[in-house]
Amino acid sequence: MTERRPTRGEHQKALAQKNKKSAPKPSKKKWFKRITLTLVAIVAACFIGGAGLFAYYASSAPKLDENLLKDPVSSEFYDKNGDLFATIGAENRKYVKYEDIPKDMINAILATEDVRFFEHGGMDFYRLGGAILANFRDGFGAQGASTLTQQVVKNSFLQNEKKLKRKAQEAWLAYQLERKYSKEEIFEMYFNKMLMSGRVYGFGTAAQYFYGKELKDLTLDEEALLAGLVQRPNAYNPLKNPELAEKRRNTVLGLMYQHGKISKAQMEEAKKVNVQAGLADDATRQKFTGSKYDAFLDVVINELEKNGDGSAMAEGIKVYTTLDPKAQQTVENIMKDDSNFPTEKIESGVAVIDTKSGQIQAIGGGRKFGPERGFNYAYDLKHQPGSTMKPLLDYGPAIENLKWSTGQTLVDKPMNYTNSNQTITNWDNKYMGAITARKALYASRNVPAVKTLQEVGIDKATEFVGRLGIHSENVYESDAIGGGDITMSPTQMAAAYAAFGNNGVYTDPYSITKIVYRDGKTTKDYTPEPTVAMSDYTAYMVTDMLRDVVGNKPDASGTAANVSGLDIAGKTGTTNYSNADFNKHNLPGTSVPDSWFAGYTTNYSIAVWSGYEDHFDPITTWDERRLPQYLFKQIMKDISANVETPRFKKPKSVVEATIEVGSKPLKLASNFTPNEKRQTELFVRGTEPNEVSDEYAMPELSTPYNVSASLDLEGQSINISWEHDAMLNPETNEPLPTTFEVSATKKGGETISLGKTESKGLAVSNTLEDGNYTISVVAVVDGTRSKPGTTSFEVTGTTDENEEPDTPDEPDVEEPTNPDQNGNTEENGNQNENGNGNTDNNNNHGNGNGNTNGNGNNGNAGNGGTPPGNNGNNNGNKPPTTPTEPTPPDEGAGSTE
């Protein structure tokens, strides 16, 4: 058997496999070479591309201008109408030559900003490498590497933005600047150009402003503080933020030691100095030319700092603000008028915010706030808010989360904080018992406020105020009455209250709408987005309760803030000293540290704080306590004049119901709930009560009286009349609907119903048999029946219908005597047909109701009826005579019903 030869295809496949196994593998050296060449090509391409891009950007860079290099560029500020109101730039700047700058001052700046300044050529590539690594690690823009030269260029020609174009142009201009000017000249430019705080430019100006000194007289700690300001000029201001300023100063001292500029002993000694110890006081601090509205401008500058544009003013930007010049001027006029303040030293801070947009319209930074940008009581203040916290942390969250009614029953009685022996007291040391949430708020009761927070829960309450821009790491039960960890400024408070007046929509307060950079094209929008902080029912129901704070109800706490003709809601607040504070500082018993008022219309939300610069300089009088209300009233009245102010509108999600105060759960008031227990309150639609309270039973119905019955002249019908004192509706004071049931009972026989009526009379066909009857009238209201009012009635034989009646002789009618002053006529014992004239029997006078009653009791002898009267009793001294056929009355002898 011969062996099978492989096919041609199999042979080729075997050959290919053999060649594959014998082919040599590329060495590691060759792979490394390939990778290296690839990387070099990539780097080269990037370099060429980067160089080309750099060249393109550099070609569009502005030209160096010596005037711009040496002088700050002025920034402009515009109000809400687009009118210029302030320019900040080179005014009042103290220019210092390089040779006059102290050595330690130079060292402090170099150690902090650019330690290799005298070594590099405008760009510090060593520092740049570190910045690049940081940016790869933490994201672009995480760390900068600008030299002093670059900072001079940026502040003279370029915008403050982290873009490749700006960085390329900055590098190119820095290179050119280093070629044209010496290091000393460039340092001098930097030294005199940089923004130090607010409108203070240059280190020489800052030395005089902060310390009232020439540069040569500064101490090491003072030089370090000034050197540290440049990074964040407003945040590190020792007048406004001493804690931040101290940290920054100590950082600069540490850098000086690290780079060998000072010894360790010098560093440690300088760090021990109180950061505010050498600061100039207001009397000696250099004064700067102010704008029209320094307090508002201070807020604008702070907002620029907050948004990372603190140094942008040195670049010649245009800032468009929310300033309302009319409102600002009103606030400043009131704040500067000493007659508006009860003492010489009491201070106030005022913030006026547009209710709908959150825009800051005006700021009252203090009574004497000026261009030196001292402490701004409207913006910088962080104090406990007192009872102005109650709508924000307590009742607002309760309505939002628990859908409480404004009539929710709360009990104001002594209690302690949870797990504490500390008793919660009210301002008057009294307790009101069961009251509505509405009254608890407008009367500013503390115990119900804490109970409300407990019901809601701290977590939900914290979340609620967080949506109103109020943030705190810790919230305690004492925050329910504004005495815990939460602190606020008038600006924050006005913005939070504005959300109640804006259907629950909150906007962070802001003073800048946009800024425009020096190129006139590039802009940055500052307008925040509004957010829904609560339901519209929560906003309206809180607003409606706060209306009563400024209303005229007894116990209302904010009546002094009311402005006639304006729909205003608001809340008062005071804070307290601790027992330890009273003892330590020997304070009077009436002392409080802070007084607040926050209120709003549909147009404006205003918050006012009053107190003293020294926390332990106390408010002791009611005039001082009510100062925020007085200022609010003046400001709100003036800025609302000639401005249409719509009323707050109740949303469809809210309904009204009249409840019985104190019921739990809430029940509708019954017709018999006393007036003082009836209250119309608001409910979230769908939660209003349906059950009527039975706490108060219907009072006993009065018995119908002066019941009378008579046959008509032909005996065909019975005419019955009576009187009755109606029961009144407690809410409207109107008579309640009353039905009368009339019946007749024959002596010794059955009772026959004669009918029902809502009037005080009834005429029925005479179907009764002859005999003596008792006519009864019973009043009925809502199923409740009165005792019967009765009269006796006799039915005698009647004329046969088929028999023609005899025509009676016309009776003789005596002329009636004129009535006396009481409407009485003397008729010698004859009854007056209409029952309204008294009968005088043997000088026994009746009671004016047609009674034959010698002693004034109700013994009625009705028309054609037989005694006795209402209850079958005849109290006269003589039995009455049997009545004769009644005679027609003469007109005017008495009134008919």
Coordinates of C-alpha atoms in Angstrom, one line a residue, residues 95-99 101 106 117-118 178 181-192:
Y95 CA 3.0 106.1 45.3
V96 CA 6.2 104.7 46.8
K97 CA 9.6 104.5 45.0
Y98 CA 11.5 101.2 45.1
E99 CA 14.3 102.7 47.2
I101 CA 10.4 100.3 50.4
I106 CA 10.2 93.4 50.0
F117 CA 11.7 87.1 41.2
F118 CA 15.2 88.4 40.8
E178 CA 11.4 92.1 31.6
Y181 CA 12.2 97.5 32.5
S182 CA 14.5 96.5 35.4
K183 CA 13.5 94.2 38.1
E184 CA 13.3 97.1 40.6
E185 CA 11.0 99.1 38.2
I186 CA 8.7 96.1 37.8
F187 CA 8.6 95.5 41.6
E188 CA 7.8 99.2 42.1
M189 CA 4.9 98.8 39.6
Y190 CA 3.6 95.8 41.5
F191 CA 4.0 97.5 44.9
N192 CA 1.9 100.5 43.9

